[in-house]
Amino acid sequence: MTASILLLILIAAGVPAFIIGIAKASRLARPDPRDLHSRPGYYGGYLAIWTVLPALVMLAVWSLAAPVVIDRLAMSNLPDAVRAMPEGEVKLIAGTVRSIAAGLPRLNDAERAKMRSSAQAAKSVLASAGVILAAEPQPYVIDAAIRVAELRADSRWIASAFTALLILTGFLYGFRRIRLEFRARNAVEGVIMAGLMAASTVAILTTAGIVLSVLFETLQFFHSVSPFDFLFGTVWDPRFSAPGRTGGAEGQFGLLPLLWGTVFISSIALLVAVPLGLFSAIYMSEYAHPKLRAVFKPALEVLAGIPTIVYGFFALVTVGPFLRDMGASIGLSISATSALGAGLVMGIMIIPFVSSLSDDIISAVPQSLREGSYGLGATQAETIRQVVLPAALPGIVGAVLLAGSRAVGETMIVVLAAGIAANLTINPLESVTTITVKIVSQLTGDLEFNTPQTLVAFALGLTLFLITLGLNVYALHIVRKYREQYE
Amino acid sequence: MTIAATGNEPGGMSRTGQMEARLRKRRAAERRFRLYGQIAIGVSLAFLVILFTSIISKGYTAFMQSVIRLEVFLDPAVIDPSGTNKHEDIWSANYTKLANKALYSALGVDTGNRRERRKAGQLLSRNADVQLRDMVVADPKLIGTTQTVWVLAHGNVDALIKGAISRATPEKRRQLDDRQVAWVDKLIGSGALVKEFNTGLSFTALRASRKRRAWGWPSSAHSS
């Protein structure tokens, strides 16, 4: 029986267990159902959990461990000469054994006998069973494959037997525990809470895994390039690593121009997005007719839904040339990939972030503050400026910081719209490049993986991650610390 | 209503006057504030509109493609010379020749002049032969008959019709020379060159042999 059939059996076993549990609990509680500690459904759930869960855990562990164990056993039976071969070839042979073992159950006895006769016959017989081999298989490979197939069949039987055993014992144990004063609800809810915690742990572990893998590669990068040169260098010039040459130290990996580019373009974006977003939010929450608001708010959120590559394309094809031509007509030389163009388009993308979040925060300020202010004779503008906004300020600052972290991490717009030459300049009409653009350009193309040219992408990624992490944590901190408690 | 001032005010304006001046300023500030909000929303929505119009205006021409009507004689001598109706022969026959022949007769091209023939052949899509081939392979009984086929025009012809290639460009720098432009006009005049909806944009048309015709771009703009 395959694992999927066993799973179905498990689920099928859980349902009658549930029903029996309810039945027993109700029977125990006659004549007065209030004698039961928890509602009957919980007793049913308890019994179902005891029936299904132990077997499920065992199946999970088994399906993870069994292939490893089987492989080890089969490989240990290979001749010593084979095991002494270089690691790559041994892995290749192991893979061949596995694929042959997968095809063996499809052969009947006649074909099996034919397979053992010669290597050529084996290849053709296996090909007819769907196992395509590159070379004719050696006899020890076929023997190992047969052993693997046998072990797999055995393990399936054992797993099924264990499953049945665990289902039965679990059921009996749970059945005995059902009593009038047994606290079934607490037990069931404890199990559910453990399940939810496990689910969130998976998310946390995934994040930790990502960070650790990036960190590992970054540390490797710092073997070739010193952290000081990376973090405080002002020249970005990685050069190319020629194949065969292991020292890539001719390149210069200075972070500062990239960091400056990121900060510059993000500041321009925020300069565009914050006034527009904030005033839109104020108007929509305070002044606008509800019908108008119902139209404008979704329209602004359309801006957030547009794919960033479309924004990048728009910046590349429309905004860049437009700015360049406009600058030429005034007499300024604006680059087609200027920081201004990229920042402008990025700002357009961020407007909905600022506006939606600020809108929600401003609406959350209690009406009593506004009414008090109107009662004192203030106009609506004065109320907003002097009462509502200060009350909403922590939330708004948090929203702006979150929008900023979005801008910092944005890739597609800057890859298309910003330049690729690292440039430390304060002039927004020139082209600058950002960290994200460089990560993309260092990782695309044929590159050897161990060279500093490729590993620097990890270092840049780690830097980016730390920056956005810092921004998000700071935003959360501000919102929490300065949040107004109105009650 | 005026409330009489008590005593002599130094500024010369009455208390009421001062109050009314302040009120005016505050109300003006209120109006300005409201205006800022409206401007902000207006600008944001204007960006949205500009974005959409810019992209749609640049891309909508891709939904139509130019096709040329040809009376193609499916010559058995070219398609199936041995007469055995073998699939390989039908598949690899020279359909471009048949398409070109039909075009020469439609345009009145001097078939003896090699340069003329080459120039005329440049008006058909490079995948026109695939269209004919698929038609014959699907129904081999068509061999020997004359069929009216709408064949894809060359990307340059499409670009000329959509305006991407301007007729005003001097002939030396244009992708189609004056003779070819004249032929195109003749075809349009006789109704043999029209724009049809680009069915190649659908998922079914995305096969390797048709990749180039699936997108209505002038082939001169391709980098491949």
XYZ file of C-alpha atoms in Angstrom, chain A residues 4-486:
483
model
C -1.457 8.042 -0.075
C -3.756 5.031 0.381
C -2.664 4.770 3.991
C -3.475 8.427 4.487
C -6.957 7.883 3.104
C -7.429 4.926 5.446
C -6.355 7.092 8.345
C -8.882 9.747 7.512
C -11.529 7.079 7.026
C -10.673 5.677 10.470
C -11.000 9.051 12.103
C -14.620 9.557 11.144
C -16.101 6.451 12.864
C -13.860 7.159 15.860
C -15.446 10.588 16.110
C -18.939 9.169 15.965
C -18.177 6.412 18.481
C -16.683 8.919 20.876
C -19.803 11.049 20.793
C -21.942 7.954 21.265
C -20.028 6.747 24.287
C -20.003 10.136 25.942
C -23.736 10.588 25.405
C -24.396 7.084 26.728
C -22.351 7.748 29.855
C -24.224 10.912 30.550
C -27.747 9.466 30.717
C -30.088 10.513 32.146
C -28.661 14.009 32.638
C -26.393 15.289 29.829
C -25.165 18.112 32.003
C -23.015 15.640 33.947
C -20.509 15.601 31.093
C -17.582 17.983 31.552
C -17.455 19.019 27.886
C -19.900 18.844 25.028
C -20.057 15.399 23.390
C -18.387 16.636 20.223
C -15.155 17.159 22.138
C -15.123 13.549 23.294
C -15.573 12.478 19.713
C -12.748 14.756 18.637
C -10.529 13.419 21.396
C -11.060 9.862 20.282
C -10.499 10.764 16.638
C -7.237 12.501 17.527
C -5.963 9.509 19.462
C -6.885 7.227 16.590
C -5.367 9.247 13.780
C -2.525 11.302 15.172
C 0.004 8.674 16.369
C -0.297 6.763 13.106
C 0.042 9.984 11.139
C 3.212 10.964 12.934
C 4.656 7.524 12.423
C 3.842 7.634 8.708
C 5.485 11.012 8.341
C 8.672 9.890 10.045
C 8.645 6.643 8.091
C 8.310 8.245 4.686
C 11.203 10.555 5.488
C 13.497 7.912 6.968
C 12.748 4.847 4.865
C 14.321 5.973 1.547
C 17.522 6.972 3.321
C 17.813 3.674 5.154
C 17.010 1.640 2.052
C 19.617 3.496 0.026
C 22.264 2.899 2.661
C 21.534 -0.795 2.801
C 21.614 -1.202 -0.953
C 24.835 0.764 -1.388
C 26.588 -1.221 1.296
C 26.047 -4.340 -0.775
C 27.912 -2.991 -3.778
C 31.414 -4.309 -4.472
C 34.195 -2.383 -2.738
C 35.745 -1.354 -6.045
C 32.582 0.520 -6.902
C 32.374 2.273 -3.585
C 35.951 3.477 -3.930
C 35.069 5.479 -7.053
C 34.862 9.269 -6.879
C 31.784 10.668 -5.204
C 30.154 11.921 -8.380
C 30.216 8.517 -10.020
C 28.915 6.772 -6.924
C 25.995 9.193 -6.858
C 25.346 8.490 -10.516
C 25.251 4.765 -9.860
C 22.950 5.309 -6.878
C 20.591 7.267 -9.119
C 20.626 4.514 -11.744
C 19.862 1.907 -9.082
C 16.915 3.968 -7.886
C 15.427 4.450 -11.321
C 15.796 0.765 -12.182
C 14.190 -0.162 -8.873
C 11.275 2.077 -9.717
C 10.741 0.262 -13.005
C 11.203 -3.308 -11.705
C 7.688 -3.820 -10.321
C 6.352 -3.253 -13.839
C 8.208 -6.286 -15.227
C 6.723 -9.747 -15.231
C 8.738 -12.910 -14.453
C 9.709 -13.666 -18.037
C 11.096 -10.193 -18.488
C 12.948 -10.424 -15.231
C 14.669 -13.634 -16.292
C 15.576 -12.031 -19.596
C 16.974 -9.063 -17.745
C 19.401 -11.153 -15.783
C 20.740 -12.850 -18.916
C 22.837 -10.047 -20.338
C 23.428 -6.366 -19.938
C 22.136 -5.562 -23.426
C 18.914 -7.476 -22.884
C 18.533 -5.702 -19.558
C 18.722 -2.309 -21.190
C 16.060 -3.125 -23.778
C 13.756 -4.821 -21.257
C 13.997 -1.865 -18.917
C 13.404 0.562 -21.769
C 10.160 -1.258 -22.550
C 9.176 -0.799 -18.885
C 9.752 2.930 -19.134
C 13.224 3.110 -17.573
C 15.550 4.765 -20.094
C 19.227 4.138 -19.347
C 22.173 5.817 -20.940
C 24.538 2.849 -20.782
C 24.089 -0.870 -20.370
C 23.736 -1.658 -16.683
C 26.340 -3.719 -14.892
C 25.204 -6.888 -13.083
C 25.915 -5.428 -9.641
C 23.721 -2.455 -10.464
C 20.848 -4.768 -11.364
C 21.376 -6.811 -8.198
C 21.376 -3.696 -6.089
C 18.216 -2.499 -7.829
C 16.446 -5.790 -7.142
C 17.458 -5.560 -3.492
C 16.148 -1.976 -3.314
C 12.824 -3.024 -4.830
C 12.520 -5.850 -2.306
C 13.352 -3.561 0.583
C 10.808 -1.048 -0.602
C 8.074 -3.640 -0.764
C 9.027 -4.885 2.710
C 9.010 -1.406 4.139
C 5.562 -0.768 2.759
C 4.215 -3.887 4.442
C 5.819 -2.975 7.724
C 4.524 0.567 7.547
C 0.994 -0.637 6.853
C 1.199 -3.101 9.749
C 2.429 -0.416 12.108
C -0.272 1.961 10.978
C -2.989 -0.572 11.677
C -1.451 -1.342 15.051
C -1.246 2.309 16.046
C -4.783 2.995 14.920
C -6.104 0.148 17.042
C -4.085 0.885 20.157
C -4.783 4.601 19.876
C -8.465 3.952 19.548
C -8.601 1.604 22.522
C -6.575 3.920 24.715
C -8.718 6.926 23.883
C -11.897 4.922 24.320
C -10.943 3.923 27.826
C -10.153 7.502 28.787
C -13.615 8.793 27.982
C -15.296 9.281 31.313
C -17.839 11.629 32.733
C -15.383 13.915 34.443
C -12.649 13.702 31.778
C -11.742 17.194 30.504
C -12.026 16.488 26.801
C -12.361 20.062 25.703
C -9.073 21.101 27.270
C -7.265 18.200 25.668
C -8.667 18.825 22.199
C -8.049 22.537 22.328
C -4.520 21.921 23.551
C -3.866 19.749 20.521
C -5.300 22.368 18.170
C -3.167 25.094 19.729
C -0.070 22.932 19.359
C -0.941 22.465 15.689
C -1.279 26.212 15.132
C 1.995 26.894 16.863
C 3.698 24.325 14.672
C 2.316 26.073 11.603
C 3.674 29.471 12.649
C 6.978 27.880 13.592
C 7.267 26.693 10.007
C 6.980 30.274 8.810
C 9.606 31.471 11.279
C 11.951 28.619 10.422
C 11.625 29.434 6.732
C 12.637 33.038 7.352
C 15.515 31.924 9.510
C 16.580 29.490 6.801
C 16.614 32.183 4.149
C 18.615 34.567 6.292
C 21.110 31.900 7.288
C 21.724 30.750 3.737
C 22.360 34.327 2.606
C 24.576 34.900 5.625
C 26.630 31.814 4.869
C 27.391 32.921 1.329
C 28.135 36.441 2.513
C 30.725 35.143 4.948
C 32.308 33.266 2.061
C 32.385 36.516 0.133
C 34.143 38.220 2.996
C 36.971 35.707 2.669
C 37.950 37.316 -0.633
C 36.980 40.909 0.032
C 37.376 42.557 3.402
C 34.176 43.807 5.039
C 35.713 47.216 5.532
C 36.415 47.606 1.811
C 32.920 46.454 1.020
C 31.036 48.612 3.473
C 33.013 51.778 3.080
C 34.390 51.519 -0.427
C 33.359 54.259 -2.798
C 34.109 52.529 -6.096
C 31.940 49.818 -7.556
C 33.791 48.034 -10.324
C 33.504 44.284 -10.085
C 35.205 43.483 -13.418
C 34.717 40.023 -14.811
C 36.231 36.861 -13.494
C 37.872 34.838 -16.241
C 37.303 31.107 -16.089
C 40.203 29.345 -14.465
C 41.286 32.361 -12.519
C 40.289 32.000 -8.921
C 41.401 35.366 -7.604
C 38.797 37.984 -8.480
C 40.461 40.514 -6.292
C 41.019 42.926 -9.148
C 37.434 44.031 -8.852
C 36.451 46.732 -6.414
C 33.301 46.160 -4.440
C 32.379 49.372 -2.744
C 28.879 49.534 -1.343
C 28.575 53.276 -0.861
C 27.624 54.372 -4.396
C 24.917 51.699 -4.501
C 23.665 52.551 -1.056
C 23.557 56.200 -1.991
C 21.662 55.383 -5.192
C 19.083 53.390 -3.258
C 18.638 56.101 -0.656
C 18.502 58.845 -3.289
C 15.898 57.208 -5.486
C 13.828 56.152 -2.479
C 13.894 59.675 -1.084
C 12.687 61.092 -4.382
C 9.970 58.459 -4.436
C 8.881 59.341 -0.907
C 9.013 63.027 -1.755
C 6.480 62.338 -4.485
C 4.362 59.804 -2.645
C 4.040 61.259 0.850
C 2.478 64.658 0.056
C 0.229 63.195 -2.629
C -0.742 60.184 -0.544
C -1.239 62.069 2.687
C -3.337 64.836 1.191
C -5.386 62.320 -0.755
C -6.005 60.437 2.461
C -6.984 63.582 4.325
C -9.339 64.686 1.603
C -10.926 61.272 1.234
C -11.456 60.695 4.924
C -12.501 64.191 5.944
C -13.942 66.108 3.061
C -15.078 63.768 0.372
C -18.661 62.760 -0.158
C -19.033 59.039 0.646
C -19.960 58.241 -2.937
C -16.889 60.016 -4.249
C -14.749 58.222 -1.705
C -16.174 54.895 -2.801
C -14.912 55.650 -6.325
C -11.587 57.274 -5.585
C -10.269 54.876 -3.014
C -10.421 51.798 -5.265
C -9.071 53.865 -8.151
C -6.009 54.755 -6.111
C -5.596 51.172 -5.099
C -5.487 50.170 -8.757
C -2.118 51.899 -8.738
C -0.926 49.384 -6.183
C -2.124 46.468 -8.240
C -0.226 47.238 -11.413
C 2.755 44.891 -11.869
C 6.027 46.635 -11.249
C 7.436 45.575 -14.574
C 4.687 47.545 -16.281
C 5.797 50.568 -14.261
C 9.360 49.917 -15.326
C 8.312 49.690 -18.950
C 6.344 52.910 -18.599
C 9.350 54.643 -17.082
C 11.660 53.335 -19.765
C 9.484 54.153 -22.753
C 7.521 57.229 -21.713
C 8.867 59.018 -18.661
C 12.574 58.758 -19.460
C 12.399 60.177 -22.991
C 9.835 62.760 -21.898
C 12.099 64.115 -19.171
C 15.088 64.054 -21.473
C 13.289 65.971 -24.195
C 11.803 68.425 -21.741
C 15.224 69.014 -20.258
C 16.708 69.497 -23.706
C 14.104 72.129 -24.527
C 14.929 74.045 -21.340
C 18.639 73.606 -21.779
C 19.293 71.113 -18.977
C 20.812 67.784 -19.821
C 18.620 65.185 -18.145
C 19.736 61.620 -18.588
C 17.180 59.186 -19.968
C 17.787 56.982 -16.924
C 17.886 59.768 -14.389
C 17.240 59.322 -10.718
C 14.381 61.766 -11.115
C 12.543 59.572 -13.609
C 12.997 56.374 -11.648
C 12.104 58.082 -8.382
C 9.023 59.651 -9.925
C 7.639 56.363 -11.198
C 8.488 54.606 -7.969
C 6.692 57.357 -6.101
C 3.590 56.806 -8.212
C 3.703 53.152 -7.256
C 3.960 53.920 -3.553
C 1.131 56.480 -3.385
C -1.528 53.861 -2.562
C 0.543 52.454 0.304
C 0.768 55.829 2.003
C -2.758 56.862 1.167
C -4.577 53.680 2.228
C -2.718 53.282 5.494
C -3.033 56.969 6.396
C -6.707 56.921 5.495
C -7.353 54.079 7.914
C -5.351 55.734 10.655
C -7.019 59.116 10.266
C -10.428 57.491 10.306
C -9.487 55.733 13.529
C -9.006 58.979 15.441
C -12.082 59.289 17.710
C -14.760 61.680 16.637
C -14.836 63.233 20.095
C -11.537 64.998 19.486
C -12.830 66.529 16.295
C -16.073 67.571 17.880
C -14.290 69.207 20.747
C -12.202 71.166 18.299
C -15.216 72.268 16.235
C -16.943 73.288 19.435
C -14.089 75.664 20.137
C -14.663 77.299 16.757
C -11.881 75.824 14.667
C -12.338 75.360 10.936
C -12.031 71.905 9.479
C -8.536 72.582 8.156
C -7.348 73.783 11.533
C -8.857 70.767 13.223
C -7.069 68.439 10.878
C -3.782 70.245 11.095
C -3.740 70.735 14.840
C -5.821 67.953 16.344
C -6.277 65.022 14.015
C -2.876 64.800 12.390
C -0.892 64.984 15.636
C -3.133 62.271 17.017
C -2.608 60.134 13.919
C 1.055 60.985 13.515
C 2.692 57.792 14.854
C 0.572 55.692 12.540
C 1.332 57.940 9.605
C 5.043 57.844 10.302
C 4.833 54.083 10.476
C 3.030 54.027 7.128
C 5.677 56.246 5.556
C 8.471 54.044 6.865
C 6.760 50.954 5.497
C 6.368 52.639 2.136
C 10.042 53.555 2.345
C 11.066 49.993 2.947
C 8.987 48.998 -0.075
C 10.803 51.591 -2.147
C 14.201 50.431 -0.964
C 13.527 46.838 -1.947
C 11.935 47.612 -5.303
C 13.739 45.944 -8.155
C 11.884 45.896 -11.432
C 11.330 49.603 -11.813
C 14.934 50.503 -11.179
C 16.310 47.708 -13.327
C 14.491 49.180 -16.303
C 14.476 52.849 -15.459
C 17.649 53.564 -13.548
C 21.160 53.396 -14.880
C 23.682 50.642 -14.316
C 26.742 52.758 -13.659
C 27.385 53.343 -9.997
C 27.583 57.054 -9.470
C 27.978 59.098 -6.279
C 26.177 62.285 -7.209
C 23.655 64.615 -5.659
C 22.232 65.752 -8.961
C 18.860 64.061 -9.561
C 19.175 64.653 -13.297
C 22.044 62.192 -13.579
C 21.702 58.442 -13.609
C 22.465 56.442 -10.494
C 22.114 52.758 -9.778
C 20.810 50.921 -6.770
C 21.630 47.825 -4.752
C 18.793 45.849 -6.299
C 19.933 46.570 -9.860
C 23.394 45.356 -9.032
C 22.117 42.172 -7.439
C 20.299 41.397 -10.663
C 23.241 42.200 -12.891
C 25.726 40.235 -10.807
C 23.585 37.131 -10.770
C 22.526 37.016 -14.422
C 24.811 35.693 -17.079
C 27.251 32.796 -17.023
C 29.142 33.122 -13.844
C 31.170 30.773 -11.760
C 29.538 30.485 -8.412
C 32.526 30.816 -6.145
C 33.901 34.059 -7.464
C 33.525 37.307 -5.525
C 31.596 38.697 -8.497
C 28.716 36.323 -7.785
C 29.028 36.149 -4.015
C 28.823 39.914 -3.746
C 25.148 39.559 -4.688
C 24.602 37.743 -1.414
C 26.408 40.423 0.522
C 24.246 43.061 -1.172
C 21.135 41.027 -0.455
C 22.039 40.752 3.192
C 22.611 44.486 3.394
C 19.240 45.134 1.805
C 17.557 42.698 4.156
C 19.084 44.399 7.197
C 18.059 47.842 5.981
C 14.442 46.886 5.397
C 14.375 44.905 8.637
C 15.612 47.946 10.501
C 13.040 50.192 8.855
C 10.170 47.818 9.625
C 11.227 47.275 13.228
C 11.629 50.996 13.734
C 8.216 51.659 12.221
C 6.614 49.122 14.536
C 8.440 50.578 17.505
C 7.291 54.111 16.790
C 3.701 53.088 16.243
C 3.620 51.122 19.443
C 5.427 53.621 21.621
C 3.549 56.748 20.617
C 0.165 55.207 20.061
C -2.575 57.173 21.730
C -4.688 55.293 24.223
C -8.036 56.926 23.995
